[in-house]
Tab-separated table of C-alpha atoms and ligand atoms in Angstrom:
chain	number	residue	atom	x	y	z
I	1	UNK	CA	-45.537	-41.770	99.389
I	2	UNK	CA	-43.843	-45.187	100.566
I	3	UNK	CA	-39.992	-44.231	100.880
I	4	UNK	CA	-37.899	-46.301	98.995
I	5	UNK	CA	-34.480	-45.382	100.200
I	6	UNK	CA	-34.420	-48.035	103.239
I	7	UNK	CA	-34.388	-50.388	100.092
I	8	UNK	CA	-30.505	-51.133	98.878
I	9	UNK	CA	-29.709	-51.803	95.532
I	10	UNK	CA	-29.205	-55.463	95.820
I	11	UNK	CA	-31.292	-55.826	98.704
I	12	UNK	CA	-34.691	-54.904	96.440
I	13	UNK	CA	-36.396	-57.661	94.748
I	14	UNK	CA	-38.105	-57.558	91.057
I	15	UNK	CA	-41.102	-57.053	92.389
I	16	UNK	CA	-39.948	-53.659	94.990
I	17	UNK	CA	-38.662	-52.471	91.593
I	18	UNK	CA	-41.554	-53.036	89.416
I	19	UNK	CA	-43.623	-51.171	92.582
I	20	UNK	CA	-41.133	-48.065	92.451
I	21	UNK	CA	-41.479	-48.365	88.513
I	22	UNK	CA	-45.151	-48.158	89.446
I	23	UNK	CA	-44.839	-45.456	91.756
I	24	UNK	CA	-42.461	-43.350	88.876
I	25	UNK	CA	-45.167	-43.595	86.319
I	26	UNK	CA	-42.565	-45.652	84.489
I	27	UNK	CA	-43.656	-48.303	81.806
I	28	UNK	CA	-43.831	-51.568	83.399
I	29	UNK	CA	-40.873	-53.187	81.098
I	30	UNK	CA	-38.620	-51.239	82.890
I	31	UNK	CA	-38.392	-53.189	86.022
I	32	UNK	CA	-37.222	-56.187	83.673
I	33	UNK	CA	-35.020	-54.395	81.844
I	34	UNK	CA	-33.341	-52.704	85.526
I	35	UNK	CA	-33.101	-56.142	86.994
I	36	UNK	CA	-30.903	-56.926	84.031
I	37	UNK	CA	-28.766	-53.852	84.147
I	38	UNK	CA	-28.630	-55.098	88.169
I	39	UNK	CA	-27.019	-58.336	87.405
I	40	UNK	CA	-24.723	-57.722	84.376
I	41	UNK	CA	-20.965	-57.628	84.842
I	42	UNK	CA	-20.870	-53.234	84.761
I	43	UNK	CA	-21.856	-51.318	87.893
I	44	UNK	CA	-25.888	-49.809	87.122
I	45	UNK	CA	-24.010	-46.420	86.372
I	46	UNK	CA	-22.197	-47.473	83.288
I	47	UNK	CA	-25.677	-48.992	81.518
I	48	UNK	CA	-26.698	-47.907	78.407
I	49	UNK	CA	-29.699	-49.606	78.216
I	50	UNK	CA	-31.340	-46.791	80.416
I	51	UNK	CA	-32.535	-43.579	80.258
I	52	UNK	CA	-29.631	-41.152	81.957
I	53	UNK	CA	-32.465	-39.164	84.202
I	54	UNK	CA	-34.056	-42.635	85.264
I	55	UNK	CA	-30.359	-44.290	85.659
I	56	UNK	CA	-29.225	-40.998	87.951
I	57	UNK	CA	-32.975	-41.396	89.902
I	58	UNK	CA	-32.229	-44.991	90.654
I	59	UNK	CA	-28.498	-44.783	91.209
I	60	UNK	CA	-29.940	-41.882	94.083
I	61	UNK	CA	-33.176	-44.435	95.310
I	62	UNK	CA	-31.417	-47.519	95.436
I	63	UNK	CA	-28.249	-46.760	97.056
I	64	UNK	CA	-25.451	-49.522	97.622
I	65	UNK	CA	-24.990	-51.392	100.934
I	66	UNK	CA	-21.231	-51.110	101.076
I	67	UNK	CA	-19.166	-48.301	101.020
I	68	UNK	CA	-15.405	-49.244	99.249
I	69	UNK	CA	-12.768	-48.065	102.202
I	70	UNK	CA	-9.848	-49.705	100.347
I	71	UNK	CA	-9.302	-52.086	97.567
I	72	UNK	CA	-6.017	-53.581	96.952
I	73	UNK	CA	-4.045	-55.709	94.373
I	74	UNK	CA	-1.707	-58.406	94.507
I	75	UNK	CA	1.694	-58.201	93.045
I	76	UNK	CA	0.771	-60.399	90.361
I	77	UNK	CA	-2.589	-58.706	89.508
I	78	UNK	CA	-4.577	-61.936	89.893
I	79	UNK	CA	-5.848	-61.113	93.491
I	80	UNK	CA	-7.519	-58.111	95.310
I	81	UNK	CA	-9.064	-57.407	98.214
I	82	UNK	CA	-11.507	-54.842	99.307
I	83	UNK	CA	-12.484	-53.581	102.725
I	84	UNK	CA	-15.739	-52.439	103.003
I	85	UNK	CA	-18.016	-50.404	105.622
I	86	UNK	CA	-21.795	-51.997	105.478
I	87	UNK	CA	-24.731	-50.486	106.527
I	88	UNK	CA	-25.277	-47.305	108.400
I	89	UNK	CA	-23.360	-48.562	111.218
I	90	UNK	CA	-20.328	-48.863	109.017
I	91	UNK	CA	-19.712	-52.729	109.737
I	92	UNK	CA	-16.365	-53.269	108.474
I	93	UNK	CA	-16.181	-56.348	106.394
I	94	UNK	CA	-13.816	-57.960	103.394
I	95	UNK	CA	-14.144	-59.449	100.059
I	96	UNK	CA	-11.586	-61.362	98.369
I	97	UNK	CA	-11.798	-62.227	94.162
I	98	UNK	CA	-8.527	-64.364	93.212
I	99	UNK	CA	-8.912	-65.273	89.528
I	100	UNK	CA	-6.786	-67.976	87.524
I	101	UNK	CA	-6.933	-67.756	83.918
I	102	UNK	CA	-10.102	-70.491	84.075
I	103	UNK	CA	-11.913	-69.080	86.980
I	104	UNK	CA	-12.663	-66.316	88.966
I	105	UNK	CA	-13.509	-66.592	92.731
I	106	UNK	CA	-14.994	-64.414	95.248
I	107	UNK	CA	-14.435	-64.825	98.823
I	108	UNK	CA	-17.674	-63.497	101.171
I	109	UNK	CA	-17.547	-62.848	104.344
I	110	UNK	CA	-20.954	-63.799	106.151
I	111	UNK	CA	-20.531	-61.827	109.582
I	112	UNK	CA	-19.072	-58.940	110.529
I	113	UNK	CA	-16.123	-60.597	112.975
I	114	UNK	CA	-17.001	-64.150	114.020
I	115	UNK	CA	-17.908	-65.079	117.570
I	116	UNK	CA	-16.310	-68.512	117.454
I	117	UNK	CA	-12.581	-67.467	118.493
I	118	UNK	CA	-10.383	-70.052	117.088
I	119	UNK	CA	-7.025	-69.068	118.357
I	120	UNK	CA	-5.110	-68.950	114.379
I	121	UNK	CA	-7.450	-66.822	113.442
I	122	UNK	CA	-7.436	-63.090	112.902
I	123	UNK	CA	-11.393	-62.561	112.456
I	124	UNK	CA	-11.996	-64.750	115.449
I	125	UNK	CA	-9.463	-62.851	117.330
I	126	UNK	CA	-11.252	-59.519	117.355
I	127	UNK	CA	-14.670	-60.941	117.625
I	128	UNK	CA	-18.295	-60.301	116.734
I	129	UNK	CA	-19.667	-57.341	115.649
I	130	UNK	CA	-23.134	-58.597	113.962
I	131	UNK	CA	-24.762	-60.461	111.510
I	132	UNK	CA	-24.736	-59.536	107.728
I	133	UNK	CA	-27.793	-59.300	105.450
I	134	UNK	CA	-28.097	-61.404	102.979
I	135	UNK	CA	-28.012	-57.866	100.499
I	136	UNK	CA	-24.926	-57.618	101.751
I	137	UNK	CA	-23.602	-60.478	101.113
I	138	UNK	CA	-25.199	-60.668	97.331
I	139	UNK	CA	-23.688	-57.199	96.674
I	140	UNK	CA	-19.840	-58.304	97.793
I	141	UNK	CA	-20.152	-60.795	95.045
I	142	UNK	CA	-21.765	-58.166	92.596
I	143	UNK	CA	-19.171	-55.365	93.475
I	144	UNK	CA	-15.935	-57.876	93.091
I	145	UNK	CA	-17.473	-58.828	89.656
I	146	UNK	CA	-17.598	-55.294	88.934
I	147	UNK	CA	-13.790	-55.432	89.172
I	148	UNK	CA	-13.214	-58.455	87.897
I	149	UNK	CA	-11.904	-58.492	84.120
I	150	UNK	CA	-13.000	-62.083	83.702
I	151	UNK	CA	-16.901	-63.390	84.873
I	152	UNK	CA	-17.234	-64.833	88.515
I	153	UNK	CA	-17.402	-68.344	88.065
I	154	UNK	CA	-17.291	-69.431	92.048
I	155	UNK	CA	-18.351	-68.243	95.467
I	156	UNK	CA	-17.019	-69.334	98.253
I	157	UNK	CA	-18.092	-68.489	101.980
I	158	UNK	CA	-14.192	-68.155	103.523
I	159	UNK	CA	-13.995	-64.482	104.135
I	160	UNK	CA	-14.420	-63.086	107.574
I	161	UNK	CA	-17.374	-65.279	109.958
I	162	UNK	CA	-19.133	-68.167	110.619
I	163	UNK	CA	-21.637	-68.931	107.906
I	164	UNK	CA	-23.644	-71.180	109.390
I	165	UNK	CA	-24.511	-69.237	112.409
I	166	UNK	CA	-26.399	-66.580	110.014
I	167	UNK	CA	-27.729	-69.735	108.834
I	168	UNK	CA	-31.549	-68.374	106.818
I	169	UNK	CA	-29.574	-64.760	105.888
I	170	UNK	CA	-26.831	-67.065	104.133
I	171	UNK	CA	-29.069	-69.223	102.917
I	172	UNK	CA	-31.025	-66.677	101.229
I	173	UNK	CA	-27.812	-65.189	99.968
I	174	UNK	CA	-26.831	-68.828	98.653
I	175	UNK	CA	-30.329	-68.738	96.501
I	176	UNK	CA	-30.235	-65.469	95.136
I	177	UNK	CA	-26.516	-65.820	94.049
I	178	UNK	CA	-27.434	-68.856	92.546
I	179	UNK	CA	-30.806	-67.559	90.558
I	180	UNK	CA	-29.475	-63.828	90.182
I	181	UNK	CA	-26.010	-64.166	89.692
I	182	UNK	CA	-26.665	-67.077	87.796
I	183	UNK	CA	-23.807	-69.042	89.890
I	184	UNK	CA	-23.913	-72.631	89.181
I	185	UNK	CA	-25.041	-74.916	92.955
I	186	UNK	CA	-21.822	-76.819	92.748
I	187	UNK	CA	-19.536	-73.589	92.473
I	188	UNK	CA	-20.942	-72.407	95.790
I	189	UNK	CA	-19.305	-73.347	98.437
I	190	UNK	CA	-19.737	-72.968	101.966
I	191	UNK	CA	-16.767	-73.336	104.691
I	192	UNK	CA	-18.229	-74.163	108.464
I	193	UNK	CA	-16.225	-74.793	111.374
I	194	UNK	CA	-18.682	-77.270	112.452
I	195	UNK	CA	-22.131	-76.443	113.803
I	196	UNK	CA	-23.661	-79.894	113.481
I	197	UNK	CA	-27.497	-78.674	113.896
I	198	UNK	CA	-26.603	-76.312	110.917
I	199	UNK	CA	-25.189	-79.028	108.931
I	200	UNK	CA	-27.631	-81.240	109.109
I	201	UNK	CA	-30.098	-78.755	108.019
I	202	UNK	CA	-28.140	-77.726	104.888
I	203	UNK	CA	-28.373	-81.615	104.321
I	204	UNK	CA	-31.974	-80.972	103.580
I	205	UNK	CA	-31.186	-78.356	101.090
I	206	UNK	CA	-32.517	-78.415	97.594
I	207	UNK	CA	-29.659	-76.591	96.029
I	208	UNK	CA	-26.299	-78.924	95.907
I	209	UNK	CA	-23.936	-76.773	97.361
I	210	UNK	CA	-20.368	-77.915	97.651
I	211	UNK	CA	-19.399	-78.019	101.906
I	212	UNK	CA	-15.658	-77.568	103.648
I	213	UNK	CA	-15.118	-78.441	107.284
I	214	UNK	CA	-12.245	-76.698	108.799
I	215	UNK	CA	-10.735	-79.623	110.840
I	216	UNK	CA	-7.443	-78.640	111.372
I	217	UNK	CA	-6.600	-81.460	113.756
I	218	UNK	CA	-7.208	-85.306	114.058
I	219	UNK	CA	-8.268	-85.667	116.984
I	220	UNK	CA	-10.396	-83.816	120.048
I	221	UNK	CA	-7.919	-82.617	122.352
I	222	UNK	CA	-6.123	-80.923	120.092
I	223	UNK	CA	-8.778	-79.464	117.870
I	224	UNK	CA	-10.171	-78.681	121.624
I	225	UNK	CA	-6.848	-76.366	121.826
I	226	UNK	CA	-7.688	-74.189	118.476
I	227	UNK	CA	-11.489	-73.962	117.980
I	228	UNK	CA	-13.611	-73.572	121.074
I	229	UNK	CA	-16.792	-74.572	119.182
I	230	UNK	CA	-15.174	-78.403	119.311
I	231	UNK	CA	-15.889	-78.591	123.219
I	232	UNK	CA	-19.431	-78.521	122.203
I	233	UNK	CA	-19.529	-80.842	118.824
I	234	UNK	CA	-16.433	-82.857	118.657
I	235	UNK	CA	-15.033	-84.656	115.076
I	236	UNK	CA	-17.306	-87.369	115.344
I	237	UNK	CA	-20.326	-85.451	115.124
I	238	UNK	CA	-19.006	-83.245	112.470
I	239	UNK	CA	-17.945	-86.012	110.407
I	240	UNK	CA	-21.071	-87.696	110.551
I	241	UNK	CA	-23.296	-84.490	110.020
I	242	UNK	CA	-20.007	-83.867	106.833
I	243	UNK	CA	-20.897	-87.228	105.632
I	244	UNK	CA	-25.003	-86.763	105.649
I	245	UNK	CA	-24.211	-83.343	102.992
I	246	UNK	CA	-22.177	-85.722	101.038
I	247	UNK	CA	-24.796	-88.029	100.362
I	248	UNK	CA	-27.789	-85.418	100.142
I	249	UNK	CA	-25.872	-83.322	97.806
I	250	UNK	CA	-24.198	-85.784	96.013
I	251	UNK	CA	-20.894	-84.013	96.115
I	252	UNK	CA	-17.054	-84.665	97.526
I	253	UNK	CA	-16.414	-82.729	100.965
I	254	UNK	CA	-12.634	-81.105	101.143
I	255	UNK	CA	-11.001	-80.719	104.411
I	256	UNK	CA	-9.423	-77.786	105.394
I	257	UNK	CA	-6.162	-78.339	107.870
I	258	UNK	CA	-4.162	-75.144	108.259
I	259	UNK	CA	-0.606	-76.770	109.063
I	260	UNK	CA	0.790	-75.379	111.934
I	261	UNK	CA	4.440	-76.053	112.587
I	262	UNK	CA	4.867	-77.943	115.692
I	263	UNK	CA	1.395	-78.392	116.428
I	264	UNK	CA	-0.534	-80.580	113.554
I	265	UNK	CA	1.836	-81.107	111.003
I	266	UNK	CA	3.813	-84.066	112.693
I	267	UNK	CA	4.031	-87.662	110.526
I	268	UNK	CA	2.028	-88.921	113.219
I	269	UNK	CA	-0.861	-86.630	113.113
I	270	UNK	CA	-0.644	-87.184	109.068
I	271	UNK	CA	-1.050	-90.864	110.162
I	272	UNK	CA	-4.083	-89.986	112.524
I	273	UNK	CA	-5.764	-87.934	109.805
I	274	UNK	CA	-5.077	-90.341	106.953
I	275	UNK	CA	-6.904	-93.243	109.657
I	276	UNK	CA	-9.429	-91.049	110.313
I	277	UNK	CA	-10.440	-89.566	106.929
I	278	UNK	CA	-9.143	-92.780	105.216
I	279	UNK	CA	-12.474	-94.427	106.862
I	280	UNK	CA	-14.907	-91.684	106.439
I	281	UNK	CA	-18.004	-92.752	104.838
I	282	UNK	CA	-19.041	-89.907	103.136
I	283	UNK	CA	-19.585	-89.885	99.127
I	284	UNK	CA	-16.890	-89.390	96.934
I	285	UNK	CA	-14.241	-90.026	100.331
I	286	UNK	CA	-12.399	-87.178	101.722
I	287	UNK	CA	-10.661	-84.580	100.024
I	288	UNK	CA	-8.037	-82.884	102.323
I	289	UNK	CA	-7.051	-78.867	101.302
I	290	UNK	CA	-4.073	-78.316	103.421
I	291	UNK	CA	-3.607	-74.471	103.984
I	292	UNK	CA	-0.033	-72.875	104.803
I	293	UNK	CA	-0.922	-70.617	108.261
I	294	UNK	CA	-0.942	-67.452	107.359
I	295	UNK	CA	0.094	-65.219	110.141
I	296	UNK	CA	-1.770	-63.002	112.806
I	297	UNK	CA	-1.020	-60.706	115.324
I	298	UNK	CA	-2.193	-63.048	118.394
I	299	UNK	CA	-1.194	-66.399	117.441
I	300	UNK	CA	2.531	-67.360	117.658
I	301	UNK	CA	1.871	-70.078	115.287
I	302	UNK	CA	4.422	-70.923	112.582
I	303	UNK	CA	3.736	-72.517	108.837
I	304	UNK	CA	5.210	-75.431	108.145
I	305	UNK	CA	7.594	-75.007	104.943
I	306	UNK	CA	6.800	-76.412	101.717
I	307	UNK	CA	8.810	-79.496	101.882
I	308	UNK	CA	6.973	-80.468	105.238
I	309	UNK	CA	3.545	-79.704	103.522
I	310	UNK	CA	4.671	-82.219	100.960
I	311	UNK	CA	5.724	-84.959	103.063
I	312	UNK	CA	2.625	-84.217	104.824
I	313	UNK	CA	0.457	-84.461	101.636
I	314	UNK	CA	2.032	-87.761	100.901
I	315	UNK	CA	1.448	-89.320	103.697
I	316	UNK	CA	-2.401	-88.689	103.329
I	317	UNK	CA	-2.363	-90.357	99.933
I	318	UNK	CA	-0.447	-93.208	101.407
I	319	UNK	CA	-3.274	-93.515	103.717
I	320	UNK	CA	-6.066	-93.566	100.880
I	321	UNK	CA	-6.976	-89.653	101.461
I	322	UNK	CA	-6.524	-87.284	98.252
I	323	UNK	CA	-4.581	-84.063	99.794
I	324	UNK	CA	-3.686	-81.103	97.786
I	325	UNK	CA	-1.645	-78.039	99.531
I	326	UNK	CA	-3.774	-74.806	98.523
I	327	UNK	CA	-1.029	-71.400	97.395
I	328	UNK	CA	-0.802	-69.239	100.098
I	329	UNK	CA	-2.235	-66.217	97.557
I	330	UNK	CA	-2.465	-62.909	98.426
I	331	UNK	CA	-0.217	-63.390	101.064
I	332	UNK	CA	1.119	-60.113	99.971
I	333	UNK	CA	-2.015	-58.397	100.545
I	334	UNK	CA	-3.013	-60.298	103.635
I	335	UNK	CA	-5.968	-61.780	101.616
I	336	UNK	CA	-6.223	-64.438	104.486
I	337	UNK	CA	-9.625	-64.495	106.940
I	338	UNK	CA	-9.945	-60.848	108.526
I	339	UNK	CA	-6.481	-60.038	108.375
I	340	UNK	CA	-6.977	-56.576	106.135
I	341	UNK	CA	-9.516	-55.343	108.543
I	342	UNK	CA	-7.139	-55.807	111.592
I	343	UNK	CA	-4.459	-54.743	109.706
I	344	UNK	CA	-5.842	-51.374	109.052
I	345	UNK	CA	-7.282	-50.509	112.157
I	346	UNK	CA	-4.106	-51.023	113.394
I	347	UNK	CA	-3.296	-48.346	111.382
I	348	UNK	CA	-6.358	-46.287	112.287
I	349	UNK	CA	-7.456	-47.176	115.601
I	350	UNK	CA	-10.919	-45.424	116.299
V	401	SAH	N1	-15.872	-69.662	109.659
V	401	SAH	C1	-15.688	-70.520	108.563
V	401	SAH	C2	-15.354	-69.805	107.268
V	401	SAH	C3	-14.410	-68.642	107.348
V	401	SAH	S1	-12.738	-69.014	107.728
V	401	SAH	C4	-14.660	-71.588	108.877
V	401	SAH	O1	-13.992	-71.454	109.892
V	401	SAH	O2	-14.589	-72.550	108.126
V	401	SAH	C5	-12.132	-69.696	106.200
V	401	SAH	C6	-10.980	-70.660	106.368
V	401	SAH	O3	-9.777	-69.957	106.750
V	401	SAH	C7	-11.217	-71.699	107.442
V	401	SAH	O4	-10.809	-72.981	107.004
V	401	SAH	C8	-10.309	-71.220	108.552
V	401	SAH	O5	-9.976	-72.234	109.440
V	401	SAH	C9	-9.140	-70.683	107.768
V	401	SAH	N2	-8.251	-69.804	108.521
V	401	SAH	C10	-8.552	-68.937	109.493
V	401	SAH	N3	-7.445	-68.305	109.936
V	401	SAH	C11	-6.418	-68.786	109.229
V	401	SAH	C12	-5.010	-68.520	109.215
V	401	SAH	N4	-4.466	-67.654	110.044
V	401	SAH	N5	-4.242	-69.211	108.333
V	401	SAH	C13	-4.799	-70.114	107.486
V	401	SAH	N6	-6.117	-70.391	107.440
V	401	SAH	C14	-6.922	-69.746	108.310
V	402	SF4	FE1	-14.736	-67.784	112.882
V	402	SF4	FE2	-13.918	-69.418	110.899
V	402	SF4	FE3	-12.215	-67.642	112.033
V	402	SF4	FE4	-13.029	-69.761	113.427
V	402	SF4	S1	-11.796	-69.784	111.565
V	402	SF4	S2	-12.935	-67.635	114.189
V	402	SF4	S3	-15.141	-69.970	112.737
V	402	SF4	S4	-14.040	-67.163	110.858
């Protein structure tokens, strides 16, 4: 008899379930009616729609990818954070919902550690560990909706990793959160540091999925100075390859630019950006998301303060760009890129 337990619970598709209904003697409605227990807001345990002995069988066939190693809340209950351990090799990874009272977002990660190294950040700062399956990406969205009082409206691929260097496993995620989760194209969005080939290939994409570029500076020697990857596709390449997903997909690209104090917040490297973006050809222009630094245990790095993100902000407008200065949530509970995972195996070191 064909094992089923290498099969994870949202790593099995209808038809693996209507083959172990099959294989149960089950009537064949039940695979349809499991698939929608799969996918509702409740965790498969809690479903009523099921026969207890065939709910307990399946809970024990179809075990979950990711075991829960902490979850925690911000102070103003709108946040939380989970660290999980994936697969049998315990992978540890994080998943981020932050909910406002008109949406709900999760934050995936899409690697286990990121290979990239950008100097700010914490993921890139204790490096790769491997690839995630696109199960386990599917079921960090499922799980957070499972504590999420309100539905999961968005998706976005910030948490720890590169996304587009698991390019077909994310891709497949992308789909099946899209047709499973039933997770409009538009509220899916997917952050890249810039891996041009990539991009242009998610240009060719049927499903209109929203893109950030993590820019961070204006201008190559700089940028050179923060992410690596820039040595090998510079901000002209990026932009053009940013400006090709614009037009395929129809939609406005936002800008990500983690102000640094001292480094990239100056008025003149506003000016630079505003030139640069201010120009861009891409549809709908350039949005700009500027992100407060949140801090990490290797990078000496300071935020700029609220008044300098302002002035900052302005002077992109001035320029023609539209800038908005994203709240540094969950600072509290270090919901920022791979910063829970260091933090506790600081705590715990193996
Ligand atoms: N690898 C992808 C997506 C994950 S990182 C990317 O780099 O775009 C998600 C976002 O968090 C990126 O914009 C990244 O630059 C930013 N980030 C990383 N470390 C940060 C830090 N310490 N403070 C603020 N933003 C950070
Ligand atoms: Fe990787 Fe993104 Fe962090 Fe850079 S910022 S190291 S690409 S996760």
């Amino acid at each position: 008899m064909a094992s089923p337990t290498k099969i994870t619970r949202y790593g099995a598709s209808e038809e693996q379930i209507e083959s172990l209904m099959h294989e149960w003697n089950e009537p064949k409605y039940r695979a349809e009616q499991i698939w929608a227990c799969l996918y509702r807001p409740d965790p498969l345990s809690e479903a009523t729609t099921l026969p207890a002995a065939l709910k307990n069988r399946l809970v024990d066939a179809l075990p979950l990818a990711l075991d829960e190693m902490t979850v925690v809340h911000g102070q103003d209950g709108m946040t939380s954070k989970w660290l999980w351990a994936a697969g049998a090799d315990r992978a540890e990874i994080e998943t981020v919902l932050m909910r406002t009272t008109s949406r709900a977002t999760v934050c995936v990660s899409s690697q286990a550690g990121c290979a990239m190294g950008c100097t700010f950040c914490a993921t890139g700062q204790a490096g790769f560990n491997r690839q995630l399956s696109s199960a386990e990406i599917v079921e960090q969205v499922v799980r957070a909706a499972h504590g999420s009082p309100q539905r999961v409206s968005n998706v976005v691929y910030m948490g720890m990793g590169e996304p587009l260097a698991n390019y077909e496993t994310v891709w497949d995620s992308v789909e099946r959160i899209h047709s499973d989760l039933k997770i409009s194209a538009r509220r899916i969005t997917l952050s890249t540091v810039g891996i041009v080939p990539a991009m242009l290939q998610l240009a060719k994409e049927a499903l209109p999925i929203t893109l950030a570029v993590s820019l961070h500076a204006a201008n190559d020697s700089l940028r050179q100075t923060m992410i690596p990857l820039n040595n090998r596709y510079p901000i002209a390449d990026i932009l053009d390859a940013a400006a090709e997903v614009a037009g395929a997909h129809g939609r406005r690209v936002t800008f990500e630019y983690a102000c640094i104090e001292g480094v990239n917040d100056s008025p003149d490297s506003g000016r630079e950006l505003a030139h640069l973006l201010g120009r861009w050809p891409g549809a709908g222009g350039a949005h700009v998301n500027l992100i407060p630094l949140n801090p990490t245990t290797e990078f000496f790095g300071r935020r700029s303060s609220r008044r300098h993100l302002e002035g900052f902000a302005e002077l992109l407008r001035a320029g023609g760009v539209s800038a908005t200065i994203r709240r540094p949530r969950g600072v509290d509970i270090d919901a920022a890129c791979g910063q829970l995972r260091s933090r506790i195996v600081s705590f715990n070191p193996k």
